[in-house]
Amino acid sequence: MQPKIQRQNGQLLLSGKYDVASSAGIALTLRPYSVAYEISTLVLNNNEAIKGLVVYGDENASIGVASEGDEVVFWVIKDGKREVLDRQPLSKKQYPVYLKMRISPDFTCSAYWKQSNEWQELVGKNYKYAIDFLPPWDRSPRPGLNFKGPQGNEAAFQFFNLDYLEP
């Protein structure tokens, strides 16, 4: 994997080369110090690429929420196979799109998005997806930003926040 990371005009641009066999693409992550947290970002651009948030275990085990064209997608990679848990059309065709994931102490994950004032939950109200299949805590599933797309595309992010939750 050869990530390309740039900071330009107050934006973080993420792109690069990765093995086409990698279902997750490029993950720019950090190691959390707690199991309960919320991550969020603002995606600024629209292209063919998948751009968003990820909790990255390894190339065979990850979960994320992303903007992809005119949709928001909540996805999981389990045993190397990518599955879409939910997809919703954007309320406005123009970007930006806010994305958020909440990781709870019971090793479940919820995903949200918005383009206006109210967060929309993917897969329905109070839906939590079990993420106990991710590598164990000693290998630390890592939250961060995600990009997967054709060469020449990039993801443009305004910010990345990680807020720890009360256990």
mmCIF file of C-alpha atoms in Angstrom:
data_model
loop_
_atom_site.group_PDB
_atom_site.id
_atom_site.type_symbol
_atom_site.label_atom_id
_atom_site.label_comp_id
_atom_site.label_asym_id
_atom_site.label_seq_id
_atom_site.Cartn_x
_atom_site.Cartn_y
_atom_site.Cartn_z
ATOM 1 C CA MET A 1 0.000 0.000 0.000
ATOM 2 C CA GLN A 2 1.257 3.474 -0.916
ATOM 3 C CA PRO A 3 -0.972 6.121 0.640
ATOM 4 C CA LYS A 4 -0.725 9.690 -0.588
ATOM 5 C CA ILE A 5 -1.575 12.259 2.077
ATOM 6 C CA GLN A 6 -1.602 15.998 1.422
ATOM 7 C CA ARG A 7 -2.746 19.043 3.312
ATOM 8 C CA GLN A 8 -3.966 21.767 0.990
ATOM 9 C CA ASN A 9 -6.189 24.823 1.531
ATOM 10 C CA GLY A 10 -7.368 23.547 4.932
ATOM 11 C CA GLN A 11 -8.271 20.111 3.550
ATOM 12 C CA LEU A 12 -6.751 16.684 4.041
ATOM 13 C CA LEU A 13 -6.459 14.893 0.695
ATOM 14 C CA LEU A 14 -6.155 11.096 0.818
ATOM 15 C CA SER A 15 -5.449 8.852 -2.172
ATOM 16 C CA GLY A 16 -2.760 6.452 -3.334
ATOM 17 C CA LYS A 17 -2.042 2.978 -4.614
ATOM 18 C CA TYR A 18 -3.171 -0.222 -2.929
ATOM 19 C CA ASP A 19 -3.454 -3.895 -3.793
ATOM 20 C CA VAL A 20 -6.632 -4.416 -5.830
ATOM 21 C CA ALA A 21 -7.303 -7.509 -3.715
ATOM 22 C CA SER A 22 -7.620 -5.241 -0.654
ATOM 23 C CA SER A 23 -11.320 -4.788 0.038
ATOM 24 C CA ALA A 24 -10.673 -1.852 2.373
ATOM 25 C CA GLY A 25 -8.383 0.276 0.203
ATOM 26 C CA ILE A 26 -6.305 2.833 2.121
ATOM 27 C CA ALA A 27 -6.879 3.414 5.842
ATOM 28 C CA LEU A 28 -5.216 6.360 7.595
ATOM 29 C CA THR A 29 -5.677 5.416 11.248
ATOM 30 C CA LEU A 30 -4.572 5.952 14.825
ATOM 31 C CA ARG A 31 -4.523 3.673 17.844
ATOM 32 C CA PRO A 32 -7.281 4.503 20.359
ATOM 33 C CA TYR A 33 -6.676 4.285 24.106
ATOM 34 C CA SER A 34 -10.268 3.244 24.890
ATOM 35 C CA VAL A 35 -12.774 0.807 23.380
ATOM 36 C CA ALA A 36 -15.641 3.338 23.432
ATOM 37 C CA TYR A 37 -15.440 6.306 21.083
ATOM 38 C CA GLU A 38 -17.117 8.284 18.345
ATOM 39 C CA ILE A 39 -15.385 9.328 15.129
ATOM 40 C CA SER A 40 -16.604 11.891 12.628
ATOM 41 C CA THR A 41 -15.537 13.662 9.461
ATOM 42 C CA LEU A 42 -16.765 15.970 6.728
ATOM 43 C CA VAL A 43 -16.331 14.715 3.132
ATOM 44 C CA LEU A 44 -15.979 17.652 0.765
ATOM 45 C CA ASN A 45 -15.802 16.122 -2.718
ATOM 46 C CA ASN A 46 -17.819 13.836 -4.966
ATOM 47 C CA ASN A 47 -16.221 11.363 -7.392
ATOM 48 C CA GLU A 48 -16.214 7.605 -8.060
ATOM 49 C CA ALA A 49 -14.160 6.847 -4.949
ATOM 50 C CA ILE A 50 -15.353 5.523 -1.606
ATOM 51 C CA LYS A 51 -14.519 8.213 0.974
ATOM 52 C CA GLY A 52 -15.241 8.085 4.671
ATOM 53 C CA LEU A 53 -14.577 6.571 8.086
ATOM 54 C CA VAL A 54 -13.218 3.153 8.950
ATOM 55 C CA VAL A 55 -12.466 0.988 11.953
ATOM 56 C CA TYR A 56 -9.649 -1.057 10.467
ATOM 57 C CA GLY A 57 -8.719 -4.439 11.899
ATOM 58 C CA ASP A 58 -6.783 -5.750 8.911
ATOM 59 C CA GLU A 59 -7.446 -6.211 5.193
ATOM 60 C CA ASN A 60 -9.842 -9.075 6.000
ATOM 61 C CA ALA A 61 -11.768 -7.384 8.826
ATOM 62 C CA SER A 62 -12.989 -3.761 8.856
ATOM 63 C CA ILE A 63 -16.162 -1.707 9.097
ATOM 64 C CA GLY A 64 -16.936 1.749 7.780
ATOM 65 C CA VAL A 65 -19.314 4.407 6.558
ATOM 66 C CA ALA A 66 -18.605 6.309 3.357
ATOM 67 C CA SER A 67 -19.941 8.572 0.685
ATOM 68 C CA GLU A 68 -19.896 6.957 -2.727
ATOM 69 C CA GLY A 69 -21.278 8.981 -5.613
ATOM 70 C CA ASP A 70 -24.799 10.080 -4.663
ATOM 71 C CA GLU A 71 -25.148 7.633 -1.751
ATOM 72 C CA VAL A 72 -23.953 6.985 1.769
ATOM 73 C CA VAL A 73 -22.922 3.379 2.424
ATOM 74 C CA PHE A 74 -22.474 1.455 5.704
ATOM 75 C CA TRP A 75 -20.206 -1.511 4.918
ATOM 76 C CA VAL A 76 -18.337 -4.343 6.598
ATOM 77 C CA ILE A 77 -15.473 -6.621 5.549
ATOM 78 C CA LYS A 78 -15.637 -9.938 7.358
ATOM 79 C CA ASP A 79 -13.420 -12.903 6.454
ATOM 80 C CA GLY A 80 -12.171 -10.899 3.471
ATOM 81 C CA LYS A 81 -15.638 -10.402 1.958
ATOM 82 C CA ARG A 82 -17.192 -6.948 1.633
ATOM 83 C CA GLU A 83 -20.895 -6.582 2.389
ATOM 84 C CA VAL A 84 -23.045 -3.461 2.282
ATOM 85 C CA LEU A 85 -25.217 -3.278 5.423
ATOM 86 C CA ASP A 86 -27.194 -0.265 4.223
ATOM 87 C CA ARG A 87 -27.135 2.438 1.576
ATOM 88 C CA GLN A 88 -29.142 5.625 1.485
ATOM 89 C CA PRO A 89 -29.369 8.317 -1.190
ATOM 90 C CA LEU A 90 -27.982 11.710 -0.293
ATOM 91 C CA SER A 91 -30.647 14.255 0.516
ATOM 92 C CA LYS A 92 -28.802 16.837 -1.609
ATOM 93 C CA LYS A 93 -26.673 15.946 -4.616
ATOM 94 C CA GLN A 94 -24.129 18.582 -3.643
ATOM 95 C CA TYR A 95 -21.444 17.876 -1.088
ATOM 96 C CA PRO A 96 -20.366 18.177 1.757
ATOM 97 C CA VAL A 97 -21.509 15.119 3.727
ATOM 98 C CA TYR A 98 -20.936 14.617 7.452
ATOM 99 C CA LEU A 99 -20.238 11.034 8.583
ATOM 100 C CA LYS A 100 -20.102 9.582 12.095
ATOM 101 C CA MET A 101 -19.505 6.165 13.692
ATOM 102 C CA ARG A 102 -20.036 5.244 17.340
ATOM 103 C CA ILE A 103 -18.159 2.304 18.853
ATOM 104 C CA SER A 104 -19.730 1.149 22.118
ATOM 105 C CA PRO A 105 -18.066 -0.722 25.008
ATOM 106 C CA ASP A 106 -20.090 -3.838 24.089
ATOM 107 C CA PHE A 107 -18.151 -3.974 20.751
ATOM 108 C CA THR A 108 -21.033 -2.761 18.612
ATOM 109 C CA CYS A 109 -20.968 -0.058 15.966
ATOM 110 C CA SER A 110 -23.569 2.425 14.718
ATOM 111 C CA ALA A 111 -23.233 4.655 11.638
ATOM 112 C CA TYR A 112 -24.760 8.045 10.837
ATOM 113 C CA TRP A 113 -24.703 10.762 8.178
ATOM 114 C CA LYS A 114 -26.151 14.209 7.560
ATOM 115 C CA GLN A 115 -26.284 17.042 5.083
ATOM 116 C CA SER A 116 -28.621 19.207 7.133
ATOM 117 C CA ASN A 117 -29.211 19.617 10.867
ATOM 118 C CA GLU A 118 -30.321 16.088 11.768
ATOM 119 C CA TRP A 119 -28.244 12.913 11.825
ATOM 120 C CA GLN A 120 -29.677 9.974 9.851
ATOM 121 C CA GLU A 121 -28.866 6.502 11.183
ATOM 122 C CA LEU A 122 -27.999 3.813 8.675
ATOM 123 C CA VAL A 123 -29.916 0.506 8.971
ATOM 124 C CA GLY A 124 -32.649 1.944 11.165
ATOM 125 C CA LYS A 125 -33.157 3.362 14.595
ATOM 126 C CA ASN A 126 -30.855 2.071 17.341
ATOM 127 C CA TYR A 127 -29.180 -0.427 15.004
ATOM 128 C CA LYS A 128 -25.878 -1.717 16.331
ATOM 129 C CA TYR A 129 -23.637 -4.063 14.377
ATOM 130 C CA ALA A 130 -21.454 -6.437 16.423
ATOM 131 C CA ILE A 131 -17.761 -5.924 15.653
ATOM 132 C CA ASP A 132 -16.328 -8.671 17.863
ATOM 133 C CA PHE A 133 -14.928 -10.281 14.678
ATOM 134 C CA LEU A 134 -12.295 -7.522 14.437
ATOM 135 C CA PRO A 135 -8.817 -8.465 15.677
ATOM 136 C CA PRO A 136 -8.542 -8.573 19.481
ATOM 137 C CA TRP A 137 -7.887 -5.471 21.554
ATOM 138 C CA ASP A 138 -4.164 -6.257 21.867
ATOM 139 C CA ARG A 139 -3.904 -5.734 18.080
ATOM 140 C CA SER A 140 -6.247 -2.758 18.395
ATOM 141 C CA PRO A 141 -8.777 -2.121 15.648
ATOM 142 C CA ARG A 142 -7.886 1.397 14.572
ATOM 143 C CA PRO A 143 -10.290 4.210 13.692
ATOM 144 C CA GLY A 144 -9.521 6.624 10.895
ATOM 145 C CA LEU A 145 -10.169 7.909 7.410
ATOM 146 C CA ASN A 146 -10.665 5.675 4.388
ATOM 147 C CA PHE A 147 -10.206 5.952 0.627
ATOM 148 C CA LYS A 148 -10.824 3.373 -2.078
ATOM 149 C CA GLY A 149 -11.088 4.412 -5.687
ATOM 150 C CA PRO A 150 -9.554 4.619 -9.133
ATOM 151 C CA GLN A 151 -6.222 6.311 -9.753
ATOM 152 C CA GLY A 152 -6.657 10.032 -10.213
ATOM 153 C CA ASN A 153 -9.464 10.209 -7.622
ATOM 154 C CA GLU A 154 -8.943 11.405 -4.072
ATOM 155 C CA ALA A 155 -10.900 11.956 -0.893
ATOM 156 C CA ALA A 156 -11.071 15.515 0.467
ATOM 157 C CA PHE A 157 -11.814 15.814 4.198
ATOM 158 C CA GLN A 158 -12.374 18.968 6.261
ATOM 159 C CA PHE A 159 -11.615 17.334 9.629
ATOM 160 C CA PHE A 160 -11.332 14.092 11.573
ATOM 161 C CA ASN A 161 -12.556 13.974 15.183
ATOM 162 C CA LEU A 162 -12.215 11.217 17.745
ATOM 163 C CA ASP A 163 -14.164 11.675 20.976
ATOM 164 C CA TYR A 164 -13.959 9.108 23.784
ATOM 165 C CA LEU A 165 -17.236 7.989 25.365
ATOM 166 C CA GLU A 166 -17.931 7.099 28.964
ATOM 167 C CA PRO A 167 -17.616 3.314 29.356
#
